[in-house]
mmCIF file of C-alpha atoms in Angstrom:
data_model
loop_
_atom_site.group_PDB
_atom_site.id
_atom_site.type_symbol
_atom_site.label_atom_id
_atom_site.label_comp_id
_atom_site.label_asym_id
_atom_site.label_seq_id
_atom_site.Cartn_x
_atom_site.Cartn_y
_atom_site.Cartn_z
ATOM 1 C CA MET G 155 20.848 -31.448 31.221
ATOM 2 C CA ASN G 156 19.399 -33.064 28.299
ATOM 3 C CA LEU G 157 20.753 -36.725 28.257
ATOM 4 C CA TYR G 158 20.994 -39.156 25.200
ATOM 5 C CA GLN G 159 20.758 -43.354 24.857
ATOM 6 C CA SER G 160 21.299 -46.008 22.519
ATOM 7 C CA LEU G 161 20.780 -48.868 24.204
ATOM 8 C CA ASN G 162 20.510 -52.181 22.790
ATOM 9 C CA ASN G 163 21.586 -54.567 25.063
ATOM 10 C CA ASN G 164 25.407 -54.520 24.883
ATOM 11 C CA LYS G 165 27.419 -55.824 28.459
ATOM 12 C CA ASN G 166 30.027 -53.197 27.674
ATOM 13 C CA ILE G 167 28.253 -49.404 27.813
ATOM 14 C CA LEU G 168 30.445 -45.514 27.471
ATOM 15 C CA LEU G 169 28.855 -42.463 30.102
ATOM 16 C CA ILE G 170 30.285 -39.741 28.383
ATOM 17 C CA PHE G 171 30.593 -36.401 30.362
ATOM 18 C CA GLY G 172 30.321 -34.259 27.303
ATOM 19 C CA GLY G 173 31.193 -31.259 27.261
ATOM 20 C CA PHE G 174 30.678 -27.503 26.333
ATOM 21 C CA ALA G 175 28.249 -27.525 23.060
ATOM 22 C CA SER G 176 28.536 -30.958 22.696
ATOM 23 C CA HIS G 177 25.700 -33.076 20.854
ATOM 24 C CA PRO G 178 25.594 -36.904 20.359
ATOM 25 C CA SER G 179 26.055 -36.154 16.574
ATOM 26 C CA HIS G 180 29.739 -35.496 17.991
ATOM 27 C CA PHE G 181 30.475 -39.216 19.311
ATOM 28 C CA ILE G 182 27.936 -41.815 17.184
ATOM 29 C CA PRO G 183 30.367 -41.941 14.909
ATOM 30 C CA PHE G 184 32.955 -42.905 16.698
ATOM 31 C CA ILE G 185 31.089 -45.617 19.368
ATOM 32 C CA PRO G 186 32.363 -48.971 18.876
ATOM 33 C CA GLN G 187 29.533 -51.334 17.908
ATOM 34 C CA ASN G 188 29.813 -53.151 20.454
ATOM 35 C CA TYR G 189 29.350 -50.689 22.908
ATOM 36 C CA ASP G 190 26.426 -49.165 23.977
ATOM 37 C CA LEU G 191 26.003 -45.586 24.894
ATOM 38 C CA ILE G 192 24.926 -42.590 27.667
ATOM 39 C CA LEU G 193 25.579 -39.403 26.917
ATOM 40 C CA LEU G 194 24.197 -36.072 28.790
ATOM 41 C CA TYR G 195 25.074 -32.539 26.936
ATOM 42 C CA ARG G 196 23.900 -29.258 26.847
ATOM 43 C CA TYR G 197 24.005 -28.201 30.227
ATOM 44 C CA GLN G 198 21.693 -26.166 32.129
ATOM 45 C CA ASN G 199 21.126 -28.106 35.638
ATOM 46 C CA LEU G 200 23.109 -30.190 37.790
ATOM 47 C CA ASP G 201 20.342 -32.906 38.255
ATOM 48 C CA PHE G 202 21.511 -36.122 37.747
ATOM 49 C CA SER G 203 18.321 -38.114 38.407
ATOM 50 C CA LYS G 204 17.117 -38.879 34.969
ATOM 51 C CA LEU G 205 20.618 -40.491 34.837
ATOM 52 C CA LYS G 206 20.876 -42.484 38.199
ATOM 53 C CA SER G 207 17.793 -43.632 36.925
ATOM 54 C CA CYS G 208 18.656 -44.704 33.717
ATOM 55 C CA LEU G 209 22.061 -46.724 35.385
ATOM 56 C CA ASN G 210 19.779 -48.416 38.221
ATOM 57 C CA HIS G 211 18.096 -50.365 35.528
ATOM 58 C CA LEU G 212 20.934 -51.265 33.968
ATOM 59 C CA SER G 213 21.637 -54.787 34.110
ATOM 60 C CA LYS G 214 23.875 -55.173 36.954
ATOM 61 C CA ASP G 215 26.356 -57.445 34.564
ATOM 62 C CA CYS G 216 27.221 -54.345 32.514
ATOM 63 C CA LYS G 217 30.456 -53.246 32.456
ATOM 64 C CA ILE G 218 31.095 -49.239 32.755
ATOM 65 C CA THR G 219 33.411 -46.748 31.019
ATOM 66 C CA LEU G 220 32.650 -43.476 32.316
ATOM 67 C CA VAL G 221 34.518 -41.016 30.112
ATOM 68 C CA GLY G 222 34.459 -36.858 30.880
ATOM 69 C CA PHE G 223 35.546 -34.685 28.234
ATOM 70 C CA SER G 224 36.608 -31.251 27.813
ATOM 71 C CA MET G 225 34.270 -29.221 30.854
ATOM 72 C CA GLY G 226 31.957 -32.625 31.413
ATOM 73 C CA VAL G 227 35.311 -34.165 33.843
ATOM 74 C CA PHE G 228 33.684 -31.150 35.906
ATOM 75 C CA ILE G 229 30.413 -32.303 35.204
ATOM 76 C CA ALA G 230 31.302 -36.270 36.720
ATOM 77 C CA ARG G 231 33.508 -35.054 39.070
ATOM 78 C CA VAL G 232 30.414 -33.354 40.512
ATOM 79 C CA PHE G 233 28.268 -36.581 39.751
ATOM 80 C CA MET G 234 30.411 -39.502 40.812
ATOM 81 C CA GLU G 235 30.994 -36.923 44.542
ATOM 82 C CA SER G 236 27.114 -37.619 44.440
ATOM 83 C CA LEU G 237 27.585 -41.181 44.386
ATOM 84 C CA GLN G 238 28.256 -43.768 47.103
ATOM 85 C CA ASP G 239 30.231 -45.542 45.175
ATOM 86 C CA THR G 240 32.471 -45.262 42.443
ATOM 87 C CA ASP G 241 34.241 -48.181 41.609
ATOM 88 C CA CYS G 242 31.235 -49.161 39.944
ATOM 89 C CA PHE G 243 32.711 -47.909 36.824
ATOM 90 C CA VAL G 244 35.285 -51.039 35.563
ATOM 91 C CA ARG G 245 36.695 -47.275 33.702
ATOM 92 C CA LYS G 246 36.802 -43.509 34.431
ATOM 93 C CA ILE G 247 39.366 -41.304 31.682
ATOM 94 C CA ALA G 248 39.629 -37.343 31.983
ATOM 95 C CA ILE G 249 39.829 -36.552 28.020
ATOM 96 C CA ASN G 250 41.201 -33.132 27.797
ATOM 97 C CA GLY G 251 39.604 -31.406 31.002
ATOM 98 C CA THR G 252 40.067 -31.315 34.581
ATOM 99 C CA GLU G 253 37.667 -31.168 37.707
ATOM 100 C CA PHE G 254 37.304 -27.900 38.312
ATOM 101 C CA GLY G 255 37.019 -26.774 34.936
ATOM 102 C CA ILE G 256 38.359 -22.822 35.944
ATOM 103 C CA HIS G 257 40.996 -23.084 37.756
ATOM 104 C CA SER G 258 43.875 -20.051 37.917
ATOM 105 C CA LYS G 259 46.298 -22.809 37.912
ATOM 106 C CA PHE G 260 44.372 -25.882 37.004
ATOM 107 C CA GLY G 261 41.280 -24.998 34.525
ATOM 108 C CA ILE G 262 40.424 -22.813 32.164
ATOM 109 C CA PRO G 263 41.416 -19.445 33.907
ATOM 110 C CA PRO G 264 38.469 -18.062 35.059
ATOM 111 C CA LYS G 265 39.485 -14.166 33.322
ATOM 112 C CA LEU G 266 39.535 -16.232 29.571
ATOM 113 C CA PHE G 267 36.593 -18.183 29.876
ATOM 114 C CA LYS G 268 34.007 -14.799 30.938
ATOM 115 C CA LEU G 269 36.227 -13.225 28.263
ATOM 116 C CA THR G 270 34.758 -16.406 25.603
ATOM 117 C CA GLN G 271 31.240 -16.404 26.600
ATOM 118 C CA LYS G 272 30.643 -12.532 26.628
ATOM 119 C CA THR G 273 32.128 -12.283 22.708
ATOM 120 C CA PHE G 274 31.837 -16.320 22.039
ATOM 121 C CA ASP G 275 31.866 -17.030 18.114
ATOM 122 C CA LEU G 276 30.398 -20.197 17.083
ATOM 123 C CA GLU G 277 32.582 -20.174 14.093
ATOM 124 C CA VAL G 278 36.112 -19.412 16.231
ATOM 125 C CA PHE G 279 35.780 -22.000 18.844
ATOM 126 C CA LYS G 280 34.638 -25.171 15.739
ATOM 127 C CA ARG G 281 38.684 -23.706 14.173
ATOM 128 C CA ASN G 282 39.853 -24.356 18.113
ATOM 129 C CA LEU G 283 37.843 -27.303 18.364
ATOM 130 C CA PHE G 284 38.797 -29.052 15.811
ATOM 131 C CA GLY G 285 41.873 -28.065 14.494
ATOM 132 C CA GLU G 286 42.677 -29.616 10.632
ATOM 133 C CA PHE G 287 39.507 -31.844 11.097
ATOM 134 C CA LEU G 288 37.309 -29.014 11.163
ATOM 135 C CA SER G 289 36.134 -30.102 7.603
ATOM 136 C CA CYS G 290 34.872 -34.533 8.529
ATOM 137 C CA THR G 291 32.445 -31.800 11.374
ATOM 138 C CA SER G 292 29.658 -30.807 8.446
ATOM 139 C CA ASP G 293 27.251 -32.664 9.602
ATOM 140 C CA PHE G 294 27.740 -32.072 13.331
ATOM 141 C CA ILE G 295 24.903 -30.275 15.374
ATOM 142 C CA PHE G 296 25.774 -27.378 17.536
ATOM 143 C CA LEU G 297 23.126 -25.019 18.630
ATOM 144 C CA ASP G 298 23.123 -21.376 18.037
ATOM 145 C CA SER G 299 25.385 -19.351 19.619
ATOM 146 C CA PRO G 300 22.502 -17.232 21.950
ATOM 147 C CA ILE G 301 22.083 -20.814 23.390
ATOM 148 C CA LEU G 302 25.839 -21.280 23.596
ATOM 149 C CA ARG G 303 26.318 -18.614 25.566
ATOM 150 C CA GLU G 304 23.621 -19.604 28.011
ATOM 151 C CA GLU G 305 25.343 -22.500 28.578
ATOM 152 C CA LEU G 306 29.289 -21.106 29.759
ATOM 153 C CA SER G 307 27.157 -19.649 31.376
ATOM 154 C CA PHE G 308 25.625 -22.153 33.331
ATOM 155 C CA PHE G 309 28.930 -23.127 33.643
ATOM 156 C CA ILE G 310 30.538 -19.966 35.364
ATOM 157 C CA THR G 311 27.979 -20.582 38.050
ATOM 158 C CA ALA G 312 28.511 -23.873 38.715
ATOM 159 C CA CYS G 313 32.110 -24.570 38.639
ATOM 160 C CA GLU G 314 31.913 -21.428 41.691
ATOM 161 C CA ARG G 315 29.947 -23.331 43.335
ATOM 162 C CA PHE G 316 31.808 -26.411 43.213
ATOM 163 C CA GLN G 317 35.902 -25.066 44.000
ATOM 164 C CA THR G 318 36.412 -27.317 46.793
ATOM 165 C CA ILE G 319 36.792 -31.020 45.578
ATOM 166 C CA SER G 320 35.295 -32.677 48.726
ATOM 167 C CA SER G 321 36.217 -36.809 47.565
ATOM 168 C CA GLU G 322 39.318 -38.889 46.234
ATOM 169 C CA ILE G 323 38.992 -39.567 42.869
ATOM 170 C CA VAL G 324 41.167 -41.648 41.299
ATOM 171 C CA TRP G 325 40.837 -41.750 37.668
ATOM 172 C CA SER G 326 42.263 -44.580 35.033
ATOM 173 C CA GLU G 327 44.088 -42.422 32.665
ATOM 174 C CA SER G 328 43.940 -38.659 31.074
ATOM 175 C CA ILE G 329 44.467 -37.797 27.646
ATOM 176 C CA VAL G 330 45.911 -34.077 27.085
ATOM 177 C CA SER G 331 46.405 -32.908 24.111
ATOM 178 C CA ASN G 332 49.511 -31.270 23.171
ATOM 179 C CA ARG G 333 47.993 -28.900 20.303
ATOM 180 C CA ASP G 334 45.039 -27.845 22.469
ATOM 181 C CA LEU G 335 43.401 -24.543 21.803
ATOM 182 C CA VAL G 336 40.978 -24.477 24.490
ATOM 183 C CA PHE G 337 41.618 -26.417 27.714
ATOM 184 C CA ASN G 338 45.913 -25.286 27.617
ATOM 185 C CA ALA G 339 47.542 -28.444 28.361
ATOM 186 C CA GLU G 340 50.117 -27.471 31.260
ATOM 187 C CA PHE G 341 47.606 -26.935 33.201
ATOM 188 C CA GLN G 342 45.538 -30.326 32.052
ATOM 189 C CA LYS G 343 49.241 -31.482 33.607
ATOM 190 C CA ASN G 344 49.896 -29.331 36.550
ATOM 191 C CA PHE G 345 46.759 -30.183 37.206
ATOM 192 C CA TRP G 346 47.218 -34.590 37.284
ATOM 193 C CA ILE G 347 50.568 -34.060 38.087
ATOM 194 C CA HIS G 348 50.322 -31.991 41.404
ATOM 195 C CA PHE G 349 46.823 -31.402 42.841
ATOM 196 C CA LYS G 350 46.141 -35.094 41.960
ATOM 197 C CA ASN G 351 49.657 -36.481 42.716
ATOM 198 C CA ASN G 352 50.081 -37.981 39.542
ATOM 199 C CA LYS G 353 47.817 -41.146 40.841
ATOM 200 C CA THR G 354 46.102 -40.941 36.688
ATOM 201 C CA ARG G 355 48.286 -42.148 34.630
ATOM 202 C CA ILE G 356 48.610 -39.091 31.482
ATOM 203 C CA LEU G 357 48.471 -39.968 28.112
ATOM 204 C CA GLU G 358 49.451 -36.879 25.097
ATOM 205 C CA LEU G 359 48.475 -36.759 22.346
ATOM 206 C CA ASP G 360 49.711 -34.504 19.054
ATOM 207 C CA ALA G 361 45.789 -33.737 18.423
ATOM 208 C CA PRO G 362 43.672 -31.067 18.641
ATOM 209 C CA HIS G 363 40.625 -30.560 21.608
ATOM 210 C CA PHE G 364 38.096 -33.323 20.606
ATOM 211 C CA VAL G 365 40.294 -35.426 20.119
ATOM 212 C CA PHE G 366 38.224 -38.911 18.033
ATOM 213 C CA PHE G 367 39.466 -38.553 15.014
ATOM 214 C CA ASN G 368 43.558 -39.544 17.042
ATOM 215 C CA TRP G 369 42.074 -41.198 19.867
ATOM 216 C CA HIS G 370 39.529 -44.095 20.363
ATOM 217 C CA PHE G 371 37.664 -45.688 22.531
#
């Protein structure tokens, strides 16, 4: 995985686990001026050593907000299960994703995900991702389709490996887009209400999958 950091001695830090095909250019325009940024993206493995080293070097008085976006919610869950203490985060926000990522009831159905990997079309994906805001994303960077297919393959393997949720992680809130064409909104709500027993506050938005034109940190 790739790690991007923009650290300028702000006490407020956003630790964002991007989703599939994410890139720093997708998030930087939306980061408040009084926040520093650590971003995980371009997933190829689940080696969190660089991230943990980065976090260990932060000042003890930093206030870290953890954000998982789309398949990044799954990655963030695996990361937090590797920690002894998740109370170091002042907030944990899940956006249009679940801890399973790929799941027949609580995620993107496996058959659909595998079909997407085989027939992946970047332009179709971008339309589903951004909806009516597609014209606002001309400066957003995407890798070539063959590389993105490799990332989809990684998610298939990783989600099969981490099907069992081994610890009780309480997220502060979950943001669910009712017009999500990537990650079914009803499956998301089923996860938070039934699997997680409604311990997380759910905020429903009239927005596409990529919520950041509608919702702000």
